[in-house]
mmCIF file of N, CA and C in Angstrom:
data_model
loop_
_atom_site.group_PDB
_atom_site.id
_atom_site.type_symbol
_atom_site.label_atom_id
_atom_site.label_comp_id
_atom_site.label_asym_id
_atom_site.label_seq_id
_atom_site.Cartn_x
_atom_site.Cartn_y
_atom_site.Cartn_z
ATOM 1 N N UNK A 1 0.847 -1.193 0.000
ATOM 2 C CA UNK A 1 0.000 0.000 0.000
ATOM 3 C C UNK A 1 0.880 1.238 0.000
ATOM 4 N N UNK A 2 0.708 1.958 -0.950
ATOM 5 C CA UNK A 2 1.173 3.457 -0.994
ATOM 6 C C UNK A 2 0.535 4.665 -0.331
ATOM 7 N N UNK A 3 1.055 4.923 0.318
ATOM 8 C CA UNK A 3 0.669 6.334 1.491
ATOM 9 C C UNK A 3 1.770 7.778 1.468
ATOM 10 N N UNK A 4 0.940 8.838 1.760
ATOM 11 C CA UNK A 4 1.720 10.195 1.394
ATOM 12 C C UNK A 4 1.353 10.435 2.634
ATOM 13 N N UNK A 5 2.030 11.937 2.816
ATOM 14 C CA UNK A 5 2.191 12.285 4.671
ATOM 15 C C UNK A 5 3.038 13.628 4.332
ATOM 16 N N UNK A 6 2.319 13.818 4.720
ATOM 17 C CA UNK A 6 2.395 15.618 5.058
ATOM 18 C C UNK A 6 3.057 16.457 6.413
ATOM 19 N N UNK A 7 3.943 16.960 6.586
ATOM 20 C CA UNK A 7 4.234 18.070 7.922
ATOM 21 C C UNK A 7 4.798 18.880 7.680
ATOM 22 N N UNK A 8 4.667 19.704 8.757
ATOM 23 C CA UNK A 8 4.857 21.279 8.321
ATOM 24 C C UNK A 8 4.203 22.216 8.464
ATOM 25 N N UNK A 9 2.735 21.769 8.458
ATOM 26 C CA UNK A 9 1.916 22.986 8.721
ATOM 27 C C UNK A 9 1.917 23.706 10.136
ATOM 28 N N UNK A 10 1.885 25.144 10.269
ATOM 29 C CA UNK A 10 1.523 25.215 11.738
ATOM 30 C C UNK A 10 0.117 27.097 11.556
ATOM 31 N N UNK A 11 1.373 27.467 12.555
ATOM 32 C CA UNK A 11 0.178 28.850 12.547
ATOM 33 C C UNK A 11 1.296 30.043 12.493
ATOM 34 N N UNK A 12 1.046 30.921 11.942
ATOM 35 C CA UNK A 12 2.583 32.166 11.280
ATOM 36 C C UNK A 12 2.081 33.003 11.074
ATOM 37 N N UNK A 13 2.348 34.172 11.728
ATOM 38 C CA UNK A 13 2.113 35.457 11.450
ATOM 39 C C UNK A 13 2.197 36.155 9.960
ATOM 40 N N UNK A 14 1.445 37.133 9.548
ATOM 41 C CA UNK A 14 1.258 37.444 8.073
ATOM 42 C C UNK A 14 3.400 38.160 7.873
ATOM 43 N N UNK A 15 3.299 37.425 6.666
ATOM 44 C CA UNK A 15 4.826 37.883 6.078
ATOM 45 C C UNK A 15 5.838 37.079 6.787
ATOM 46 N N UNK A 16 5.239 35.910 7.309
ATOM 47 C CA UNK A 16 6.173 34.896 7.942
ATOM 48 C C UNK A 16 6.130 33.703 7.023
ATOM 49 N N UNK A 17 7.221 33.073 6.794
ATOM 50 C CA UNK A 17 7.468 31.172 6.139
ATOM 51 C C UNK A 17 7.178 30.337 6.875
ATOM 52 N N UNK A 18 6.791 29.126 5.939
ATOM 53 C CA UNK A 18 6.976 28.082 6.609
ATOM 54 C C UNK A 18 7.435 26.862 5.301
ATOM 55 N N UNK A 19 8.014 25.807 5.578
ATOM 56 C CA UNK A 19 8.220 24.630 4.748
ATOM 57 C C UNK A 19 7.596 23.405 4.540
ATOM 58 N N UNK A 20 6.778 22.701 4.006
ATOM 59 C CA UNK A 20 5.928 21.368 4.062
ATOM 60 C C UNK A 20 6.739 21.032 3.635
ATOM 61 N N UNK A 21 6.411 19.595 4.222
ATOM 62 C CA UNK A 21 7.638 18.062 3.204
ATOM 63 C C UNK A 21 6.083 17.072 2.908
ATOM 64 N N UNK A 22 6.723 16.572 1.785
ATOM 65 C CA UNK A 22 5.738 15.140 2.002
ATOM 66 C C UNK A 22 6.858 13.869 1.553
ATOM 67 N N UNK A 23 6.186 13.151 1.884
ATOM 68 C CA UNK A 23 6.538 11.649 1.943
ATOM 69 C C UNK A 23 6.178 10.371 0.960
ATOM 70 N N UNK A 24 6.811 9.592 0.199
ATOM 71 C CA UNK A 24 6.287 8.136 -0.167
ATOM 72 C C UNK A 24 6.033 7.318 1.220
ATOM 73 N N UNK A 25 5.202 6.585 1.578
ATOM 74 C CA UNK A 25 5.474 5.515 2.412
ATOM 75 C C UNK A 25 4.775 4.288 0.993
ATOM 76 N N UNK A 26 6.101 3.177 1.657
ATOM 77 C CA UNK A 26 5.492 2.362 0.018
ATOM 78 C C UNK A 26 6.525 1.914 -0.802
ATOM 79 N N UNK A 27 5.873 0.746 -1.439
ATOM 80 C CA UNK A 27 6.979 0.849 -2.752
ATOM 81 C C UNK A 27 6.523 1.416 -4.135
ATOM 82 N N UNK A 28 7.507 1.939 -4.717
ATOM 83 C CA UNK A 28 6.855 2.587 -5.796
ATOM 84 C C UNK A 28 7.736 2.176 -6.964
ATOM 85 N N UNK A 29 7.405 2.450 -8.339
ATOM 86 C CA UNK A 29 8.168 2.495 -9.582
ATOM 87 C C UNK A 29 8.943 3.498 -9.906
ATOM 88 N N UNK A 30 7.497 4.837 -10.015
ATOM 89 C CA UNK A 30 8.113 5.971 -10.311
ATOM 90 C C UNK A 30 6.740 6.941 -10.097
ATOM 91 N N UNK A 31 7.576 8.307 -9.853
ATOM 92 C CA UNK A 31 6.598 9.251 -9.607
ATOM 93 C C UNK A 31 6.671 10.112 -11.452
ATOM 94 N N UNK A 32 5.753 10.729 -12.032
ATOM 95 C CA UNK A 32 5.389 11.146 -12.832
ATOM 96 C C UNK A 32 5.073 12.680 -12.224
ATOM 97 N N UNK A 33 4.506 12.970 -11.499
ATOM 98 C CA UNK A 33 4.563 15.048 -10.973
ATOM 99 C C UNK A 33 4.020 14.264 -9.661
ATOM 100 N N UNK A 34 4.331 15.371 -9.151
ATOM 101 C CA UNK A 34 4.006 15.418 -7.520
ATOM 102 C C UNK A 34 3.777 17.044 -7.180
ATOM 103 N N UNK A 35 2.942 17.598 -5.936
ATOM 104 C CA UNK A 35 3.037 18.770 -5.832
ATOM 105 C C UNK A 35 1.761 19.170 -4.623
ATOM 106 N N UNK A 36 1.537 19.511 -4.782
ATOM 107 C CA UNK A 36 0.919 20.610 -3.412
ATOM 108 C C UNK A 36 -0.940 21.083 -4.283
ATOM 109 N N UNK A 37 -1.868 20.569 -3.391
ATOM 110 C CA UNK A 37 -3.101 21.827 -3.366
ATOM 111 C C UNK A 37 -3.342 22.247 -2.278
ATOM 112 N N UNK A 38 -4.269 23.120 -2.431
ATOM 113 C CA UNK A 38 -4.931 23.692 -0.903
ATOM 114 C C UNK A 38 -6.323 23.748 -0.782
ATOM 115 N N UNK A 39 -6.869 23.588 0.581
ATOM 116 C CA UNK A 39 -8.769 23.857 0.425
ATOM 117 C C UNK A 39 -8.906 24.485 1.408
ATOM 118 N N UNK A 40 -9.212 26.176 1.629
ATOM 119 C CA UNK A 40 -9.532 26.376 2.420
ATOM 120 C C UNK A 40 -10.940 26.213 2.967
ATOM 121 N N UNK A 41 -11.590 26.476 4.064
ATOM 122 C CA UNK A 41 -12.844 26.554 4.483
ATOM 123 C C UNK A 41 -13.868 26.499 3.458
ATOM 124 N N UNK A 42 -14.744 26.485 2.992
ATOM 125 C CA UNK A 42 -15.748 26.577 2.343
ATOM 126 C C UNK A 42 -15.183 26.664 0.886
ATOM 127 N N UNK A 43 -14.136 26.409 0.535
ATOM 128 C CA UNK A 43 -13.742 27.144 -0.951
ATOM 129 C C UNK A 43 -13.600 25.389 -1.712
ATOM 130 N N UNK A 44 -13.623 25.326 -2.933
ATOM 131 C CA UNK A 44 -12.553 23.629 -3.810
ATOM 132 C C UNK A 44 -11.126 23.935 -3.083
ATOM 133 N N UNK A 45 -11.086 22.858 -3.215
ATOM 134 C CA UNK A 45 -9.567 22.083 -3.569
ATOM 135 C C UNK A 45 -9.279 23.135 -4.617
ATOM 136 N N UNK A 46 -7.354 23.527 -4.607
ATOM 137 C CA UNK A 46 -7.128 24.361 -5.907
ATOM 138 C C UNK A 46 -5.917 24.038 -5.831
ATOM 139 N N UNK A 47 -5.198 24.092 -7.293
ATOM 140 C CA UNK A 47 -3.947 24.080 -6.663
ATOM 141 C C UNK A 47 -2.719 25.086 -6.601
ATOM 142 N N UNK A 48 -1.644 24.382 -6.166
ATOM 143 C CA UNK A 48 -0.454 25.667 -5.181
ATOM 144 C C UNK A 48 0.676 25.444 -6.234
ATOM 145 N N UNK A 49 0.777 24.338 -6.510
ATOM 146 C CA UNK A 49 2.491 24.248 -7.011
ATOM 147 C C UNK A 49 2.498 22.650 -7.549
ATOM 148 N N UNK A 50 3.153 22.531 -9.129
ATOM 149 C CA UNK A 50 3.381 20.857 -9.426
ATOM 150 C C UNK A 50 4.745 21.413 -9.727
ATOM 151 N N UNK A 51 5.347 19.608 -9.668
ATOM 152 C CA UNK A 51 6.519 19.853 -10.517
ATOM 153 C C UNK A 51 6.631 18.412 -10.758
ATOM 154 N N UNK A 52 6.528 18.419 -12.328
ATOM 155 C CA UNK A 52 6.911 17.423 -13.307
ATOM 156 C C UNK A 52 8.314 16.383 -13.119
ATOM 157 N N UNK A 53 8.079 15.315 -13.444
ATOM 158 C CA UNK A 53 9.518 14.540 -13.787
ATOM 159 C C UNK A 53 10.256 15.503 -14.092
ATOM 160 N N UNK A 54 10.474 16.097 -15.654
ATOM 161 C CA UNK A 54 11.431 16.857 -16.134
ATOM 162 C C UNK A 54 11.548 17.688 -15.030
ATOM 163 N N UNK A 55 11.127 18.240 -14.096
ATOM 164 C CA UNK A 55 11.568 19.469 -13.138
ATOM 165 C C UNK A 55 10.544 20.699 -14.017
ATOM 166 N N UNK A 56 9.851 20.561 -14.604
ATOM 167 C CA UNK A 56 9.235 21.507 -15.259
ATOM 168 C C UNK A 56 7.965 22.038 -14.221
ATOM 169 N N UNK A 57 7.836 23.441 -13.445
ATOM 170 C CA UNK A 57 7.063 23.711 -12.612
ATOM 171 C C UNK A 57 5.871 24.540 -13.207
ATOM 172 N N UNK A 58 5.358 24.445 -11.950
ATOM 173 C CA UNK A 58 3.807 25.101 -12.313
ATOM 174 C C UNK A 58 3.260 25.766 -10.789
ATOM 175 N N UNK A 59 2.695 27.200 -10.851
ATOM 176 C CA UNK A 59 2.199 27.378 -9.400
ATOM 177 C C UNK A 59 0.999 28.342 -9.609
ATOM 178 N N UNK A 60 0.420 28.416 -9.333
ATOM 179 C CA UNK A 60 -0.822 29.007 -8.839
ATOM 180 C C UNK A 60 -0.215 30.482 -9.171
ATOM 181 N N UNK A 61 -1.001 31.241 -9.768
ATOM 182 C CA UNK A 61 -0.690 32.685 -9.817
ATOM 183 C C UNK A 61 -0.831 33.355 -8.382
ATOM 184 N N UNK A 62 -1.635 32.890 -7.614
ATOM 185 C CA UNK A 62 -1.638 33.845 -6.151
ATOM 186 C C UNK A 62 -0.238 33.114 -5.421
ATOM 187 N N UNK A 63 0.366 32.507 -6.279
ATOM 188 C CA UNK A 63 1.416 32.095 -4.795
ATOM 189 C C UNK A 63 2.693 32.268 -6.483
ATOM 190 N N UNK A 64 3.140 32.691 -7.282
ATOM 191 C CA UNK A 64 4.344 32.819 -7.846
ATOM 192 C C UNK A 64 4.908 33.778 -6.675
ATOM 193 N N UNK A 65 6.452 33.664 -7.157
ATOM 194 C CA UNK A 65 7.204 34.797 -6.546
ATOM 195 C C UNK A 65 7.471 34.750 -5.131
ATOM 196 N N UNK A 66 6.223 33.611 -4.244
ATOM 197 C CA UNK A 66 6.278 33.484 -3.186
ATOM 198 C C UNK A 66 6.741 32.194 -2.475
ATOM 199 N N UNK A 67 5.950 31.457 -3.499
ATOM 200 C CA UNK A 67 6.397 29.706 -3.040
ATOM 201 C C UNK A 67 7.057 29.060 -4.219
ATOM 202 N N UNK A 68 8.106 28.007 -3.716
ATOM 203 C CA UNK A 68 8.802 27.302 -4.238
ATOM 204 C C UNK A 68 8.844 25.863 -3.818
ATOM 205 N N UNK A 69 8.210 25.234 -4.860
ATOM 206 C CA UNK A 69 8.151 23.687 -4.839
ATOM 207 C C UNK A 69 9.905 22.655 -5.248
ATOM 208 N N UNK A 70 10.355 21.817 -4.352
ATOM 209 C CA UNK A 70 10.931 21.179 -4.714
ATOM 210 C C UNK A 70 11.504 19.930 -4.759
ATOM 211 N N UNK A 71 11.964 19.159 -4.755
ATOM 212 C CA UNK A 71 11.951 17.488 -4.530
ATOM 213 C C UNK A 71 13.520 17.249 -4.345
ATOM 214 N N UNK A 72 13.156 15.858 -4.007
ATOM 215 C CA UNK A 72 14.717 14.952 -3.348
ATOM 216 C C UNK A 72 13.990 13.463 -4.211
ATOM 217 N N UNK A 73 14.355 13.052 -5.922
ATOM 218 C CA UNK A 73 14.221 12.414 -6.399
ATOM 219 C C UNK A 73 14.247 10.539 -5.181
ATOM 220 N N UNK A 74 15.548 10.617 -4.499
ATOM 221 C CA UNK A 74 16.315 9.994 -3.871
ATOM 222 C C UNK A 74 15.171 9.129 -2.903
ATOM 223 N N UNK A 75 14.739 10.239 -2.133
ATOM 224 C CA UNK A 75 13.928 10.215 -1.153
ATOM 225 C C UNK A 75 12.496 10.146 -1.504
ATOM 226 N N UNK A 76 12.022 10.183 -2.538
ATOM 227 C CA UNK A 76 10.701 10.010 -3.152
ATOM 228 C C UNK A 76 9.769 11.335 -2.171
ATOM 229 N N UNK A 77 10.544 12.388 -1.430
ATOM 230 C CA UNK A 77 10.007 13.818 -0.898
ATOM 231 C C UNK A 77 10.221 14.785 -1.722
ATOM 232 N N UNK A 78 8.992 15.804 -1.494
ATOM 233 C CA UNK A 78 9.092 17.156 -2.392
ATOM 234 C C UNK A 78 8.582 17.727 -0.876
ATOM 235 N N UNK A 79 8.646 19.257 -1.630
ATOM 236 C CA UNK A 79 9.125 20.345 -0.210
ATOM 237 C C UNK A 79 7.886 21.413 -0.866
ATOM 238 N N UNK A 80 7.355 22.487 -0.034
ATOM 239 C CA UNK A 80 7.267 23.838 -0.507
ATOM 240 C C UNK A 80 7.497 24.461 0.391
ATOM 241 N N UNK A 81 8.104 25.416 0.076
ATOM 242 C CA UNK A 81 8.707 26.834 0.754
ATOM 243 C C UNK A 81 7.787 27.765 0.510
ATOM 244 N N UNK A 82 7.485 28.326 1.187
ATOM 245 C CA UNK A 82 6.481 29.486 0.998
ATOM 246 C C UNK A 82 6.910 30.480 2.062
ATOM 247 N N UNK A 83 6.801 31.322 1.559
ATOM 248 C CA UNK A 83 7.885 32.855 2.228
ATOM 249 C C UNK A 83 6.665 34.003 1.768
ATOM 250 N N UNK A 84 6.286 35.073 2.556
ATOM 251 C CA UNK A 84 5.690 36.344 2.598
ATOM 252 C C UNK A 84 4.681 35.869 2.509
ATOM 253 N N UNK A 85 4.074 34.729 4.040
ATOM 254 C CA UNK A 85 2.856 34.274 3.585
ATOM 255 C C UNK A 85 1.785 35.669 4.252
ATOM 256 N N UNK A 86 0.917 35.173 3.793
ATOM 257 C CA UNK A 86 -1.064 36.021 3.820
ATOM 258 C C UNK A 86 -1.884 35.112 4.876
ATOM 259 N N UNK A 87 -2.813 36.148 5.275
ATOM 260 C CA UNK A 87 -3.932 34.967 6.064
ATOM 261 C C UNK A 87 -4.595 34.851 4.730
ATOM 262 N N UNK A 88 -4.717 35.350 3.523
ATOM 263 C CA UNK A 88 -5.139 34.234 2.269
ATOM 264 C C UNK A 88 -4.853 33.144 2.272
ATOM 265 N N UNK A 89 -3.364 32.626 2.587
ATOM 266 C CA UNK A 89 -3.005 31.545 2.278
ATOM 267 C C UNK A 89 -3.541 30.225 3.246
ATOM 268 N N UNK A 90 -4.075 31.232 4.191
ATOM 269 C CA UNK A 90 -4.918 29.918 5.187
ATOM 270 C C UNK A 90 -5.402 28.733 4.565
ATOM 271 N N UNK A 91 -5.346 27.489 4.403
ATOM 272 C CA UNK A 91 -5.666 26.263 4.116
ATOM 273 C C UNK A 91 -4.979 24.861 4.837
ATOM 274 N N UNK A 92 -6.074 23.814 4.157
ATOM 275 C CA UNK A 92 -5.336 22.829 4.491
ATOM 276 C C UNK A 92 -4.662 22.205 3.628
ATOM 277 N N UNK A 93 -3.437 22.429 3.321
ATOM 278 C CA UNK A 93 -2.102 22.066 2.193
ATOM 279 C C UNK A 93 -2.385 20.666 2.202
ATOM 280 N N UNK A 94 -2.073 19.999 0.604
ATOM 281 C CA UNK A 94 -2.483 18.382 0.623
ATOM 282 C C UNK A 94 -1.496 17.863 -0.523
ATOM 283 N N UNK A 95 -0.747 17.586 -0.015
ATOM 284 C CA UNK A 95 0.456 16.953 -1.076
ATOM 285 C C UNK A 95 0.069 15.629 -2.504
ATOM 286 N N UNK A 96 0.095 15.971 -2.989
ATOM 287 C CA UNK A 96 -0.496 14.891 -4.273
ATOM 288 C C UNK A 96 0.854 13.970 -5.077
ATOM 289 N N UNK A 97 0.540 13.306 -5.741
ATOM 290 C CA UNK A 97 1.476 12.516 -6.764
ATOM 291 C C UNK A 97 0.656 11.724 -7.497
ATOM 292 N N UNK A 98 1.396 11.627 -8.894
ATOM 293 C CA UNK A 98 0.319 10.745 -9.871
ATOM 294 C C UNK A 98 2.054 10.133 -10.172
ATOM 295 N N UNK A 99 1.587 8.578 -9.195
ATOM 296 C CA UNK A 99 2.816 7.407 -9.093
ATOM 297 C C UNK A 99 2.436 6.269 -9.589
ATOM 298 N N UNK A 100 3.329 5.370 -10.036
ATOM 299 C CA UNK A 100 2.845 3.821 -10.605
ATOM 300 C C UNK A 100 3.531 3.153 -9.372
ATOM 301 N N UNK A 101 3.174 2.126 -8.799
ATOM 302 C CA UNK A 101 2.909 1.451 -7.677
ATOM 303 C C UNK A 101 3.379 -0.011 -8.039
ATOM 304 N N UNK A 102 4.505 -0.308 -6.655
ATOM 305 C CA UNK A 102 5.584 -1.620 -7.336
ATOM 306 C C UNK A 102 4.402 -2.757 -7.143
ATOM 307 N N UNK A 103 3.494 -2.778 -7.050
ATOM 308 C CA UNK A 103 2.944 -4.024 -6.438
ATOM 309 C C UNK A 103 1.907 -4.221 -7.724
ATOM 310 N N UNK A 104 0.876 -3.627 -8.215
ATOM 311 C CA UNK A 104 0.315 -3.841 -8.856
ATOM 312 C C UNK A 104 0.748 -2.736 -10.635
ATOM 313 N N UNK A 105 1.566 -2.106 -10.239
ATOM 314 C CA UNK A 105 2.130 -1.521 -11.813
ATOM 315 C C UNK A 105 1.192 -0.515 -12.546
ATOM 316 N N UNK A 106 0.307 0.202 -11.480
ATOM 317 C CA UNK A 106 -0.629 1.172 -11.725
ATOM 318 C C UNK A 106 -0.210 2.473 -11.659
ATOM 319 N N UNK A 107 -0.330 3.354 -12.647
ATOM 320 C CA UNK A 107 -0.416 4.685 -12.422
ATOM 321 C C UNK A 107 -1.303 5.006 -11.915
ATOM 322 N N UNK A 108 -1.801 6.173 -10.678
ATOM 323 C CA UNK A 108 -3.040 6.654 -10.328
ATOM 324 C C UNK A 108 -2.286 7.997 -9.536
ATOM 325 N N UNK A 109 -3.433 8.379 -8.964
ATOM 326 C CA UNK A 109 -3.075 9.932 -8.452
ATOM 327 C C UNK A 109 -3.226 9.293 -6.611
ATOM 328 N N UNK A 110 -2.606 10.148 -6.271
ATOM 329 C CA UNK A 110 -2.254 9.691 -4.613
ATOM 330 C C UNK A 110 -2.378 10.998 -3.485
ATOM 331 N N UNK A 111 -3.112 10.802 -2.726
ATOM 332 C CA UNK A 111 -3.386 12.291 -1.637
ATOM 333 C C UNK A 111 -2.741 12.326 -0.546
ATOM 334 N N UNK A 112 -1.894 12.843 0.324
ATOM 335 C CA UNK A 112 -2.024 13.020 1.702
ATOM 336 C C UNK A 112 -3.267 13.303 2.409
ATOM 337 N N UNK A 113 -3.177 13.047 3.622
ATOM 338 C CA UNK A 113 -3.858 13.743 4.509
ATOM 339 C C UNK A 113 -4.415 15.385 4.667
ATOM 340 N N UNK A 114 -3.516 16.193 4.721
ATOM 341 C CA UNK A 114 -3.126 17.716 4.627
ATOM 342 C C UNK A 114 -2.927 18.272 6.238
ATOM 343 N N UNK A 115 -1.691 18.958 5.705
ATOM 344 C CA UNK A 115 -1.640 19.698 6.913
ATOM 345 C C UNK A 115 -2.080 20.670 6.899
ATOM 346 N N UNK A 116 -2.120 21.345 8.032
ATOM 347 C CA UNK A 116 -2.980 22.558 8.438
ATOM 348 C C UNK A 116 -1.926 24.130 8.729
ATOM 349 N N UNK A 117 -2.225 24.990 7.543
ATOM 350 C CA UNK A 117 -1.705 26.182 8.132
ATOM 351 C C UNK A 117 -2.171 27.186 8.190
ATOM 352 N N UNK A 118 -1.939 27.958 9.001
ATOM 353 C CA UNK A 118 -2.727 29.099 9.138
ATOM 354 C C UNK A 118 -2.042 30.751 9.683
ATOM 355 N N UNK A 119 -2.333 31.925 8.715
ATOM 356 C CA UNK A 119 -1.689 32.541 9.054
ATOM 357 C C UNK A 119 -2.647 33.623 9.263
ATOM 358 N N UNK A 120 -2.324 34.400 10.280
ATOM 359 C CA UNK A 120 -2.471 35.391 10.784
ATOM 360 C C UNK A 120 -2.219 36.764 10.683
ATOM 361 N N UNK A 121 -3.501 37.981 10.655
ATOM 362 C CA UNK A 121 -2.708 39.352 10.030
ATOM 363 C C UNK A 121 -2.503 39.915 11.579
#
């Protein structure tokens, strides 16, 4: 069974950072993109940040310039950095991957849990 896992989230004053990691637990083949959404309160799921095999990224226009997605191939973990955060950015961050899976040889899409952050003006 393949499982993702999320930490990092906490509570940060407006124009303060923080870093998420996520995790493979599992055996896997290979990851294909991995990356970050968010849902706050009452709002969809949206997303924050992918980044492709090739390293080719993608982020949410409300978070360029601010957050930076990145990975440890090695470690089957990706990271986001997010610096000059907003109480906009309040959500619950949910790490994703669309991985093929050593056991049955499936590509599918894969969720964490989400952590919880929250910032404060």
């Amino acid at each position: 069974q393949v499982l993702l896992g999320e930490s990092g989230g906490d509570l940060v004053q407006f124009g303060g950072s923080l870093r998420l990691s996520c995790n493979v637990f599992g055996s896997i083949v290979s990851i294909s993109s991995m990356g970050w959404y968010r849902q706050a309160p009452g709002s969809q799921r949206e997303l924050v940040a992918l980044i492709a095999s090739d390293g080719t990224t993608n982020y949410a226009d409300s978070v360029k310039g601010r957050f930076t997605i990145s990975r440890d191939n090695a470690e089957h973990s990706w990271y986001l950095q997010m610096n000059s955060l907003k109480p906009e950015d309040t959500a619950v961050y949910l790490c994703y991957a669309n991985l093929r899976d050593a056991t049955y040889l499936r590509s599918r899409d894969y969720w964490g849990q989400g952590t919880r952050v929250t910032v404060s003006s």
